[in-house]
mmCIF file of N, CA, C and O in Angstrom:
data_model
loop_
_atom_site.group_PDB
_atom_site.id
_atom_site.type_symbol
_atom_site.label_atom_id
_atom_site.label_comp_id
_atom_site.label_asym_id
_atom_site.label_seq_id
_atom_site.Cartn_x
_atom_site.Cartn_y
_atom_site.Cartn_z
ATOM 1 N N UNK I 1 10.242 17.504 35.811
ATOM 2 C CA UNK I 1 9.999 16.111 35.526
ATOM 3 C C UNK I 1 11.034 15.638 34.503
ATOM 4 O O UNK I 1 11.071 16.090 33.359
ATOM 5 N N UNK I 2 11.794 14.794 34.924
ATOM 6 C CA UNK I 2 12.953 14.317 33.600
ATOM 7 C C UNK I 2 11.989 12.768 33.179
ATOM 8 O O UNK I 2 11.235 12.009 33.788
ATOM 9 N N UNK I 3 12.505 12.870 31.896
ATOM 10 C CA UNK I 3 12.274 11.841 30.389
ATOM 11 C C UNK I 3 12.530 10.745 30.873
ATOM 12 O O UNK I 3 13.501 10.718 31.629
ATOM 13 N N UNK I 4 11.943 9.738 30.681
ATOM 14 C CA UNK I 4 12.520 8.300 31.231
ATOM 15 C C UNK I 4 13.674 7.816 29.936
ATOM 16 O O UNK I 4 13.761 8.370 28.840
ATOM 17 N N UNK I 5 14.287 6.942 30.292
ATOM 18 C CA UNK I 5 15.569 7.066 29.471
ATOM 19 C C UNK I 5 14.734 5.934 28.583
ATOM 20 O O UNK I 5 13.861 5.151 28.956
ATOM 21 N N UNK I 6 15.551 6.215 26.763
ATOM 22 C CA UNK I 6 14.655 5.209 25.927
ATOM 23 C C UNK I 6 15.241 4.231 25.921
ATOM 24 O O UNK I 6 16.419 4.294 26.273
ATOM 25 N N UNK I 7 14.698 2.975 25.538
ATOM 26 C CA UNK I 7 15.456 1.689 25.908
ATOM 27 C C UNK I 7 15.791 1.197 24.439
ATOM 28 O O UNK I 7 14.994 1.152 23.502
ATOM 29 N N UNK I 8 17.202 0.818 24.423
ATOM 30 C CA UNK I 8 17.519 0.298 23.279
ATOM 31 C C UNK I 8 17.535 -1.268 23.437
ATOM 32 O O UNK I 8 17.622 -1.872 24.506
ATOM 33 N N UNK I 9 17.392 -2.062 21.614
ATOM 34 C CA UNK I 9 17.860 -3.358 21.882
ATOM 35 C C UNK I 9 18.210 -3.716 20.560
ATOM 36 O O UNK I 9 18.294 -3.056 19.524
ATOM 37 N N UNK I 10 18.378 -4.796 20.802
ATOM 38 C CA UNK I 10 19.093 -5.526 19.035
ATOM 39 C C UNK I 10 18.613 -6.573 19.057
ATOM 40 O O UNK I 10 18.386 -7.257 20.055
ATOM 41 N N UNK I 11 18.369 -6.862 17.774
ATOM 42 C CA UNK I 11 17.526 -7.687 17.073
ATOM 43 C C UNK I 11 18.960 -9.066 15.873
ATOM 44 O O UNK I 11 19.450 -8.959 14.749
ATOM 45 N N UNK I 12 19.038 -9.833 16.661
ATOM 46 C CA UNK I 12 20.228 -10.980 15.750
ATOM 47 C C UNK I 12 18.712 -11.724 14.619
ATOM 48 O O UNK I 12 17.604 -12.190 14.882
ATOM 49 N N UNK I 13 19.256 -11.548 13.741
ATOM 50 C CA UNK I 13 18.685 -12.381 12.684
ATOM 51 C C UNK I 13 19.184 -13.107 11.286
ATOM 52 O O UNK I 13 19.889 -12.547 10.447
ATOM 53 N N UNK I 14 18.768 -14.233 11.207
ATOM 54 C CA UNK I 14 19.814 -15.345 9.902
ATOM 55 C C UNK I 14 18.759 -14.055 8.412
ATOM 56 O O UNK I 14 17.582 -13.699 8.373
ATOM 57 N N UNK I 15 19.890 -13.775 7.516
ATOM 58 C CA UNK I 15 19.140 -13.220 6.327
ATOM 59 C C UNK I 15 18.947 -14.709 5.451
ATOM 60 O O UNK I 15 19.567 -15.769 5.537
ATOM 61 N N UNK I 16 17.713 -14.252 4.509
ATOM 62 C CA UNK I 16 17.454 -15.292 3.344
ATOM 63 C C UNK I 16 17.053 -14.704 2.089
ATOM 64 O O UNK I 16 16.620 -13.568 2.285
ATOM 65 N N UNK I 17 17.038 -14.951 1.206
ATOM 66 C CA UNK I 17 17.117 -14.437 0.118
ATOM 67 C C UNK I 17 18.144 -13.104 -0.275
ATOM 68 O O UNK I 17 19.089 -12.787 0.448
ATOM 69 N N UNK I 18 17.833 -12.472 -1.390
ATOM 70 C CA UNK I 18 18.270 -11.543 -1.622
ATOM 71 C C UNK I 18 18.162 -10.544 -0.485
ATOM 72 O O UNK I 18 17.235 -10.696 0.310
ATOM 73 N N UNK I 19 18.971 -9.584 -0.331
ATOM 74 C CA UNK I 19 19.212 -8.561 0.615
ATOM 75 C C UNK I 19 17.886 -7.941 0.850
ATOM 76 O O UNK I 19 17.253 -7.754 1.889
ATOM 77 N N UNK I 20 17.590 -7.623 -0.624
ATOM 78 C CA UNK I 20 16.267 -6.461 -0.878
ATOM 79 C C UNK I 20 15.134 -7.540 0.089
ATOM 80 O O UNK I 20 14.635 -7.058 1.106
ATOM 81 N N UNK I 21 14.805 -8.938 -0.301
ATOM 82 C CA UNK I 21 14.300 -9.588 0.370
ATOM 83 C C UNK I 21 14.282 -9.809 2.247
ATOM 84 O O UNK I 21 13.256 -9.943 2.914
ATOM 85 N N UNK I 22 15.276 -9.799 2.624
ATOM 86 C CA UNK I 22 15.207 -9.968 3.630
ATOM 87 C C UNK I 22 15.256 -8.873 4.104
ATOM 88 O O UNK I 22 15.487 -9.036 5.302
ATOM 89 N N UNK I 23 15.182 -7.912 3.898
ATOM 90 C CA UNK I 23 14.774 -6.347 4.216
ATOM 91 C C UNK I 23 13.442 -6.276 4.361
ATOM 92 O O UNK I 23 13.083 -5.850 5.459
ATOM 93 N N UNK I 24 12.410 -6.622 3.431
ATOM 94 C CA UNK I 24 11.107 -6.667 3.425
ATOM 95 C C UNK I 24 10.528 -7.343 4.155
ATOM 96 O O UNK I 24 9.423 -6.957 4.534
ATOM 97 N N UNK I 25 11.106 -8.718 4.667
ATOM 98 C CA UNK I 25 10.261 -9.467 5.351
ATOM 99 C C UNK I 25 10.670 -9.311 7.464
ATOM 100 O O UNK I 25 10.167 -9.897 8.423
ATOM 101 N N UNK I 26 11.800 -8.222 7.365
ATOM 102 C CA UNK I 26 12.396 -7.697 8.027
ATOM 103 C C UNK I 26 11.463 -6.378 9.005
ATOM 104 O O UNK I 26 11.139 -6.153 10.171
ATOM 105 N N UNK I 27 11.345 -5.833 7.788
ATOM 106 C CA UNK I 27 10.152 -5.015 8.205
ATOM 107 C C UNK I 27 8.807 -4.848 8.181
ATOM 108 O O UNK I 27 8.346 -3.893 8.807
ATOM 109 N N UNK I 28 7.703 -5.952 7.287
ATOM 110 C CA UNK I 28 6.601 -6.575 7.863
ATOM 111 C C UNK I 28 6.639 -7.031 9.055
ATOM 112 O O UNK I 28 5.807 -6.537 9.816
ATOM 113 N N UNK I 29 7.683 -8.217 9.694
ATOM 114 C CA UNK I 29 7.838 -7.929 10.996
ATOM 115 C C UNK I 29 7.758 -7.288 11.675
ATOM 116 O O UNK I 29 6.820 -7.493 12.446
ATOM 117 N N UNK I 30 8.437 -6.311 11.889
ATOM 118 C CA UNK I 30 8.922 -4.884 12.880
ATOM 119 C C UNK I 30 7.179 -4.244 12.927
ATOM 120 O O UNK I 30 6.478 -4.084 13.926
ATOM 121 N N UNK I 31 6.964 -4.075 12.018
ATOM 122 C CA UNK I 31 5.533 -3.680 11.518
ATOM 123 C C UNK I 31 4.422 -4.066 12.235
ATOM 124 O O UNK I 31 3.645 -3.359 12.876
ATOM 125 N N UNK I 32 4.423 -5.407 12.043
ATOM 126 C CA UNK I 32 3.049 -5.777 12.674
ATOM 127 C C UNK I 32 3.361 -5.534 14.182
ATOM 128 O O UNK I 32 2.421 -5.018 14.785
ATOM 129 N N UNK I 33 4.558 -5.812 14.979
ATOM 130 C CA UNK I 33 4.920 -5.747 16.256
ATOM 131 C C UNK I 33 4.427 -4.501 16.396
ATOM 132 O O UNK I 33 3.211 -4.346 16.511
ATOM 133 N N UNK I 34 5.369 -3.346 16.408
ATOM 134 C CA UNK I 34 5.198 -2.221 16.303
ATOM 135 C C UNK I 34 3.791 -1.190 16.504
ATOM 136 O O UNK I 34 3.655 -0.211 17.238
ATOM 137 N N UNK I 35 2.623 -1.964 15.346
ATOM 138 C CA UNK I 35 1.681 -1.254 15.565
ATOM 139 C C UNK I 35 0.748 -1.955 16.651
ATOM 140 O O UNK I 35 -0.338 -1.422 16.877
ATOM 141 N N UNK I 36 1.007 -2.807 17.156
ATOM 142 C CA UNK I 36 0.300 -4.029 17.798
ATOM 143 C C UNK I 36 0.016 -3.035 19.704
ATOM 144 O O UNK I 36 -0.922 -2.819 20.471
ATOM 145 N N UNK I 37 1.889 -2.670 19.612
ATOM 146 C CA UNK I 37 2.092 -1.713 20.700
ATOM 147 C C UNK I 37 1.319 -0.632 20.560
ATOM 148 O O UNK I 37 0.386 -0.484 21.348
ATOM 149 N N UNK I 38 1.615 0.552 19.293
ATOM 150 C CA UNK I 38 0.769 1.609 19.254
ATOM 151 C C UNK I 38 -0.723 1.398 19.498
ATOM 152 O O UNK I 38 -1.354 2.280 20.081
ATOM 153 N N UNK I 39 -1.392 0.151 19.037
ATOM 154 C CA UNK I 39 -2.582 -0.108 19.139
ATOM 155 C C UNK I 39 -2.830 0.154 20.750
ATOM 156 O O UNK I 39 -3.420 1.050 21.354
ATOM 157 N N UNK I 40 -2.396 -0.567 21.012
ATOM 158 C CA UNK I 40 -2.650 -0.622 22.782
ATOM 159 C C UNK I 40 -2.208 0.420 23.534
ATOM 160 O O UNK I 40 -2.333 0.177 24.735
ATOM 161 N N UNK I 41 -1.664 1.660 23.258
ATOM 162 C CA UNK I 41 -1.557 2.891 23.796
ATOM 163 C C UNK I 41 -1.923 3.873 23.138
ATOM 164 O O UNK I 41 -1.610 5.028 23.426
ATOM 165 N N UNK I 42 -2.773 3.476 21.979
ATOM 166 C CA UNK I 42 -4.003 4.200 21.417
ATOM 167 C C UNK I 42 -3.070 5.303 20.504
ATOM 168 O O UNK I 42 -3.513 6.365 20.069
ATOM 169 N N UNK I 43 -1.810 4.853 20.334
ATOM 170 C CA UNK I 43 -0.972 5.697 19.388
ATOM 171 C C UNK I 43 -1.278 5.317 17.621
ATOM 172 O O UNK I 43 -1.831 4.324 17.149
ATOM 173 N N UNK I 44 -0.721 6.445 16.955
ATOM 174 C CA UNK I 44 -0.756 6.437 15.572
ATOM 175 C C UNK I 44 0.256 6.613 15.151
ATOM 176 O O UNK I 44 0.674 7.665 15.635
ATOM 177 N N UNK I 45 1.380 5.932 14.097
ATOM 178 C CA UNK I 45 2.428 6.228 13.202
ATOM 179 C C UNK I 45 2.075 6.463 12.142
ATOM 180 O O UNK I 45 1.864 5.480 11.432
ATOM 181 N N UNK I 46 1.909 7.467 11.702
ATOM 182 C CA UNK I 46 1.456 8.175 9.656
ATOM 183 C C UNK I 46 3.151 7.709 9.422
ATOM 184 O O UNK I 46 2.914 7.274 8.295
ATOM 185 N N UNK I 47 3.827 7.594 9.493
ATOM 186 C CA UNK I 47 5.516 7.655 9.014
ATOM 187 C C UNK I 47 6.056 6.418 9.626
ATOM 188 O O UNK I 47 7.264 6.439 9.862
ATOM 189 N N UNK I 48 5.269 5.132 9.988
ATOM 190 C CA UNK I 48 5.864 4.031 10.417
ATOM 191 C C UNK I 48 6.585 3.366 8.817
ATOM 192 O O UNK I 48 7.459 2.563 9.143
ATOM 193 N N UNK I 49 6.504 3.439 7.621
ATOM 194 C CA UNK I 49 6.835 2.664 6.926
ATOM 195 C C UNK I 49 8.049 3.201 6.391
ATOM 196 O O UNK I 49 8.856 2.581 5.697
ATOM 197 N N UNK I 50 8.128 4.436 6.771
ATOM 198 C CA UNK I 50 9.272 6.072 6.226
ATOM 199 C C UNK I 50 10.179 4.947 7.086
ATOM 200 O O UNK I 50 10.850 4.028 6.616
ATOM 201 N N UNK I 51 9.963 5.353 8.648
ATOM 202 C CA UNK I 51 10.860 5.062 9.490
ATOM 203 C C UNK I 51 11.586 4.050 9.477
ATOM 204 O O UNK I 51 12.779 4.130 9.770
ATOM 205 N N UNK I 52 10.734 2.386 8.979
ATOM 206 C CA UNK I 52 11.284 1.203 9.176
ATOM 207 C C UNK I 52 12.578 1.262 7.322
ATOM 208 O O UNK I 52 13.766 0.951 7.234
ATOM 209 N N UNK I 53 11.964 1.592 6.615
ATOM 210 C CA UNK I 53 12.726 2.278 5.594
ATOM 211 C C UNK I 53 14.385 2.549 5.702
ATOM 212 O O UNK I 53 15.393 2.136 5.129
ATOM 213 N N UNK I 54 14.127 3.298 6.558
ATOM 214 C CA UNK I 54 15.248 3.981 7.330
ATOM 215 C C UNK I 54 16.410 3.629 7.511
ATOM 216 O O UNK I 54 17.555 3.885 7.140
ATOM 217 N N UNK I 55 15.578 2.660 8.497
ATOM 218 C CA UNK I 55 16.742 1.979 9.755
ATOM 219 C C UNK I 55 16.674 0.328 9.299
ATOM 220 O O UNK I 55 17.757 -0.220 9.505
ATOM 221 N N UNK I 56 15.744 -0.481 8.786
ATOM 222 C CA UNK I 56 15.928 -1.318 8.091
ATOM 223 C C UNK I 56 16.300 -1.531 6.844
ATOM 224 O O UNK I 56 15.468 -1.449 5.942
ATOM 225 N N UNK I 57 17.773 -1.878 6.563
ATOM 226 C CA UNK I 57 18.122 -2.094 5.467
ATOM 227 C C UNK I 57 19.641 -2.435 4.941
ATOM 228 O O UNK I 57 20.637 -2.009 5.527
ATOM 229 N N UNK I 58 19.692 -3.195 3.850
ATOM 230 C CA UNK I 58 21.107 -4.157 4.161
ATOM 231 C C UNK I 58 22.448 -3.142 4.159
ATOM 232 O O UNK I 58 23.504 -3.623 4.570
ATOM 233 N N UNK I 59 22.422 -1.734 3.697
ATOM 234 C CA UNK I 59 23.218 -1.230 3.918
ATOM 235 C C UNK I 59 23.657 -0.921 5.676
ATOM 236 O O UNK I 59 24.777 -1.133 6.140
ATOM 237 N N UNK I 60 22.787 -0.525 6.247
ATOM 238 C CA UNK I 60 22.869 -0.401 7.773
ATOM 239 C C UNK I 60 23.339 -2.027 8.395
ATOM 240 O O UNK I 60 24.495 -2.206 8.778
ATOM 241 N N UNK I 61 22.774 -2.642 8.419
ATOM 242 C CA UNK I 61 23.260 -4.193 8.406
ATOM 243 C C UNK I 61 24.690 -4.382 8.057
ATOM 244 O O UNK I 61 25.371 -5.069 8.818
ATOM 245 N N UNK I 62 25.391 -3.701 6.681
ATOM 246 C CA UNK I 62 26.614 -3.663 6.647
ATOM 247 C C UNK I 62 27.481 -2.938 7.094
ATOM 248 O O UNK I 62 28.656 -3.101 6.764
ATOM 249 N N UNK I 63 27.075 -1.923 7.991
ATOM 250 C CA UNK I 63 28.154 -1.013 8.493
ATOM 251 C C UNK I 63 27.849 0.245 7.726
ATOM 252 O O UNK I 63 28.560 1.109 8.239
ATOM 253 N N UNK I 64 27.084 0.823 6.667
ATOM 254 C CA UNK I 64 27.314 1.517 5.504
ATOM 255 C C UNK I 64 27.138 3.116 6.050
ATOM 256 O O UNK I 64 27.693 4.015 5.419
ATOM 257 N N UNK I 65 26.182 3.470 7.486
ATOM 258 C CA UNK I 65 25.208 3.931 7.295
ATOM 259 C C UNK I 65 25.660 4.763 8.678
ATOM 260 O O UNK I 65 24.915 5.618 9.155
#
């Protein structure tokens, strides 16, 4: 049985405030989406806030990362 392939996408968004700011309100977003899905396939993320951490943030946004 082969893996179904994972689907990538990108997300364009205007920043506001400070960096640190629009990081946060960046990932309350992602967040509520996110678990909205897990909800409905009865999944759990213990490490959803690690993860958005991660990959949300103005250094990645700048190339840094």
């Amino acid at each position: 049985m082969t893996k179904p392939k994972k689907k990538s996408y990108t997300i364009e968004y205007i920043c506001v405030g400070t960096p640190e700011q629009s990081d946060r309100i960046l990932r309350q977003i992602a967040k509520c989406t996110i678990q909205k899905v897990l909800k409905k396939h009865g999944a759990v993320a213990h490490n959803l806030d690690e993860v958005l951490e991660k990959y949300i943030n103005h250094k990645n946004r700048e190339g840094h990362v």
